[in-house]
């Protein structure tokens, strides 16, 4: 995944975590009002706080985004590291062949066997409006000890850094 220096310096931590985790669950709202999530691979976190994804033009999520004020949530999780990021934002379908060329990678061919010239291939750009992250700097053993101590003392464990960032 490619990431770029952030114009909003507070977004740098979010960018670093997204770059490390890379796979997200993108949530949209379907026609019946249900929240629907699916895994997506982040391709780039640009300097404006946009997260870029490939998708199929005829994917239901593209219609769901258009029908529901383009609001989405993108959640990244690394359970083994106890690192989590939740991004609330606005998504847009972007048909930009130059940007597709820039972001194309060999792994994308698994999802788009016709390659980067596939007419079904399009981009989703999610502009981050608000992100919240939880970052544990402690090892698994320290986290387990903190959780065990919390059970005994009745005080919630301190599980790392938590911050909301607005873009």
PDB file of N, CA and C in Angstrom, residues 1-40:
ATOM      1  N   UNK A   1       0.842  -1.178   0.000  1.00  0.00           N
ATOM      2  CA  UNK A   1       0.000   0.000   0.000  1.00  0.00           C
ATOM      3  C   UNK A   1       0.886   1.239   0.000  1.00  0.00           C
ATOM      4  N   UNK A   2       0.482   2.222  -0.741  1.00  0.00           N
ATOM      5  CA  UNK A   2       1.219   3.479  -0.802  1.00  0.00           C
ATOM      6  C   UNK A   2       0.571   4.486   0.138  1.00  0.00           C
ATOM      7  N   UNK A   3       1.395   5.207   0.873  1.00  0.00           N
ATOM      8  CA  UNK A   3       0.866   6.285   1.700  1.00  0.00           C
ATOM      9  C   UNK A   3       1.688   7.540   1.442  1.00  0.00           C
ATOM     10  N   UNK A   4       1.068   8.668   1.684  1.00  0.00           N
ATOM     11  CA  UNK A   4       1.710   9.952   1.411  1.00  0.00           C
ATOM     12  C   UNK A   4       1.690  10.808   2.672  1.00  0.00           C
ATOM     13  N   UNK A   5       2.627  11.765   2.775  1.00  0.00           N
ATOM     14  CA  UNK A   5       2.623  12.678   3.926  1.00  0.00           C
ATOM     15  C   UNK A   5       1.271  13.391   4.026  1.00  0.00           C
ATOM     16  N   UNK A   6       0.826  13.589   5.243  1.00  0.00           N
ATOM     17  CA  UNK A   6      -0.499  14.153   5.467  1.00  0.00           C
ATOM     18  C   UNK A   6      -0.477  15.667   5.584  1.00  0.00           C
ATOM     19  N   UNK A   7      -1.455  16.314   4.959  1.00  0.00           N
ATOM     20  CA  UNK A   7      -1.628  17.755   5.133  1.00  0.00           C
ATOM     21  C   UNK A   7      -2.115  18.042   6.549  1.00  0.00           C
ATOM     22  N   UNK A   8      -2.953  17.154   7.098  1.00  0.00           N
ATOM     23  CA  UNK A   8      -3.410  17.235   8.481  1.00  0.00           C
ATOM     24  C   UNK A   8      -2.507  16.290   9.283  1.00  0.00           C
ATOM     25  N   UNK A   9      -1.560  16.843  10.014  1.00  0.00           N
ATOM     26  CA  UNK A   9      -0.546  16.036  10.714  1.00  0.00           C
ATOM     27  C   UNK A   9      -1.172  15.027  11.679  1.00  0.00           C
ATOM     28  N   UNK A  10      -2.346  15.341  12.249  1.00  0.00           N
ATOM     29  CA  UNK A  10      -3.007  14.412  13.158  1.00  0.00           C
ATOM     30  C   UNK A  10      -3.387  13.109  12.452  1.00  0.00           C
ATOM     31  N   UNK A  11      -3.548  13.169  11.128  1.00  0.00           N
ATOM     32  CA  UNK A  11      -3.921  11.972  10.378  1.00  0.00           C
ATOM     33  C   UNK A  11      -2.730  11.036  10.146  1.00  0.00           C
ATOM     34  N   UNK A  12      -1.521  11.466  10.466  1.00  0.00           N
ATOM     35  CA  UNK A  12      -0.328  10.638  10.218  1.00  0.00           C
ATOM     36  C   UNK A  12      -0.391   9.311  10.962  1.00  0.00           C
ATOM     37  N   UNK A  13      -0.843   9.323  12.206  1.00  0.00           N
ATOM     38  CA  UNK A  13      -0.961   8.087  12.990  1.00  0.00           C
ATOM     39  C   UNK A  13      -1.989   7.156  12.347  1.00  0.00           C
ATOM     40  N   UNK A  14      -3.112   7.712  11.920  1.00  0.00           N
ATOM     41  CA  UNK A  14      -4.146   6.916  11.251  1.00  0.00           C
ATOM     42  C   UNK A  14      -3.578   6.308   9.978  1.00  0.00           C
ATOM     43  N   UNK A  15      -2.900   7.115   9.176  1.00  0.00           N
ATOM     44  CA  UNK A  15      -2.277   6.638   7.938  1.00  0.00           C
ATOM     45  C   UNK A  15      -1.314   5.488   8.217  1.00  0.00           C
ATOM     46  N   UNK A  16      -0.458   5.641   9.219  1.00  0.00           N
ATOM     47  CA  UNK A  16       0.520   4.598   9.536  1.00  0.00           C
ATOM     48  C   UNK A  16      -0.164   3.295   9.924  1.00  0.00           C
ATOM     49  N   UNK A  17      -1.234   3.385  10.704  1.00  0.00           N
ATOM     50  CA  UNK A  17      -1.942   2.180  11.131  1.00  0.00           C
ATOM     51  C   UNK A  17      -2.665   1.523   9.961  1.00  0.00           C
ATOM     52  N   UNK A  18      -3.308   2.324   9.100  1.00  0.00           N
ATOM     53  CA  UNK A  18      -3.995   1.786   7.921  1.00  0.00           C
ATOM     54  C   UNK A  18      -2.986   1.099   7.002  1.00  0.00           C
ATOM     55  N   UNK A  19      -1.842   1.721   6.821  1.00  0.00           N
ATOM     56  CA  UNK A  19      -0.799   1.142   5.973  1.00  0.00           C
ATOM     57  C   UNK A  19      -0.343  -0.217   6.516  1.00  0.00           C
ATOM     58  N   UNK A  20      -0.223  -0.320   7.821  1.00  0.00           N
ATOM     59  CA  UNK A  20       0.236  -1.562   8.456  1.00  0.00           C
ATOM     60  C   UNK A  20      -0.827  -2.664   8.361  1.00  0.00           C
ATOM     61  N   UNK A  21      -2.076  -2.307   8.625  1.00  0.00           N
ATOM     62  CA  UNK A  21      -3.152  -3.315   8.658  1.00  0.00           C
ATOM     63  C   UNK A  21      -3.630  -3.652   7.251  1.00  0.00           C
ATOM     64  N   UNK A  22      -3.924  -2.656   6.439  1.00  0.00           N
ATOM     65  CA  UNK A  22      -4.253  -2.734   5.010  1.00  0.00           C
ATOM     66  C   UNK A  22      -5.626  -3.302   4.651  1.00  0.00           C
ATOM     67  N   UNK A  23      -6.062  -4.388   5.281  1.00  0.00           N
ATOM     68  CA  UNK A  23      -7.357  -4.981   4.947  1.00  0.00           C
ATOM     69  C   UNK A  23      -8.421  -4.427   5.899  1.00  0.00           C
ATOM     70  N   UNK A  24      -9.530  -3.999   5.318  1.00  0.00           N
ATOM     71  CA  UNK A  24     -10.590  -3.365   6.101  1.00  0.00           C
ATOM     72  C   UNK A  24     -11.926  -4.035   5.834  1.00  0.00           C
ATOM     73  N   UNK A  25     -12.875  -3.743   6.679  1.00  0.00           N
ATOM     74  CA  UNK A  25     -14.271  -4.061   6.432  1.00  0.00           C
ATOM     75  C   UNK A  25     -14.967  -2.734   6.135  1.00  0.00           C
ATOM     76  N   UNK A  26     -15.508  -2.621   4.895  1.00  0.00           N
ATOM     77  CA  UNK A  26     -16.235  -1.417   4.498  1.00  0.00           C
ATOM     78  C   UNK A  26     -17.719  -1.667   4.714  1.00  0.00           C
ATOM     79  N   UNK A  27     -18.363  -0.750   5.430  1.00  0.00           N
ATOM     80  CA  UNK A  27     -19.780  -0.882   5.746  1.00  0.00           C
ATOM     81  C   UNK A  27     -20.585   0.174   5.014  1.00  0.00           C
ATOM     82  N   UNK A  28     -21.650  -0.298   4.347  1.00  0.00           N
ATOM     83  CA  UNK A  28     -22.605   0.567   3.666  1.00  0.00           C
ATOM     84  C   UNK A  28     -23.999   0.201   4.171  1.00  0.00           C
ATOM     85  N   UNK A  29     -25.014   0.872   3.663  1.00  0.00           N
ATOM     86  CA  UNK A  29     -26.404   0.589   4.032  1.00  0.00           C
ATOM     87  C   UNK A  29     -27.137   0.102   2.791  1.00  0.00           C
ATOM     88  N   UNK A  30     -27.830  -1.059   2.909  1.00  0.00           N
ATOM     89  CA  UNK A  30     -28.549  -1.587   1.747  1.00  0.00           C
ATOM     90  C   UNK A  30     -29.948  -0.982   1.632  1.00  0.00           C
ATOM     91  N   UNK A  31     -30.733  -1.435   0.631  1.00  0.00           N
ATOM     92  CA  UNK A  31     -32.065  -0.887   0.349  1.00  0.00           C
ATOM     93  C   UNK A  31     -33.049  -1.052   1.508  1.00  0.00           C
ATOM     94  N   UNK A  32     -32.826  -2.074   2.351  1.00  0.00           N
ATOM     95  CA  UNK A  32     -33.717  -2.321   3.485  1.00  0.00           C
ATOM     96  C   UNK A  32     -33.224  -1.641   4.763  1.00  0.00           C
ATOM     97  N   UNK A  33     -32.137  -0.881   4.667  1.00  0.00           N
ATOM     98  CA  UNK A  33     -31.603  -0.195   5.839  1.00  0.00           C
ATOM     99  C   UNK A  33     -30.634  -1.029   6.655  1.00  0.00           C
ATOM    100  N   UNK A  34     -30.275  -2.216   6.145  1.00  0.00           N
ATOM    101  CA  UNK A  34     -29.323  -3.064   6.858  1.00  0.00           C
ATOM    102  C   UNK A  34     -27.900  -2.567   6.650  1.00  0.00           C
ATOM    103  N   UNK A  35     -27.081  -2.661   7.687  1.00  0.00           N
ATOM    104  CA  UNK A  35     -25.657  -2.396   7.550  1.00  0.00           C
ATOM    105  C   UNK A  35     -25.012  -3.619   6.926  1.00  0.00           C
ATOM    106  N   UNK A  36     -24.244  -3.410   5.853  1.00  0.00           N
ATOM    107  CA  UNK A  36     -23.612  -4.505   5.124  1.00  0.00           C
ATOM    108  C   UNK A  36     -22.115  -4.227   5.062  1.00  0.00           C
ATOM    109  N   UNK A  37     -21.308  -5.208   5.502  1.00  0.00           N
ATOM    110  CA  UNK A  37     -19.857  -5.045   5.496  1.00  0.00           C
ATOM    111  C   UNK A  37     -19.214  -6.093   4.617  1.00  0.00           C
ATOM    112  N   UNK A  38     -18.098  -5.688   4.007  1.00  0.00           N
ATOM    113  CA  UNK A  38     -17.333  -6.616   3.185  1.00  0.00           C
ATOM    114  C   UNK A  38     -15.858  -6.240   3.267  1.00  0.00           C
ATOM    115  N   UNK A  39     -14.961  -7.247   3.112  1.00  0.00           N
ATOM    116  CA  UNK A  39     -13.526  -6.951   3.181  1.00  0.00           C
ATOM    117  C   UNK A  39     -13.064  -6.215   1.926  1.00  0.00           C
ATOM    118  N   UNK A  40     -12.152  -5.277   2.144  1.00  0.00           N
ATOM    119  CA  UNK A  40     -11.581  -4.477   1.055  1.00  0.00           C
ATOM    120  C   UNK A  40     -10.101  -4.258   1.359  1.00  0.00           C
TER     121      UNK A  40
END
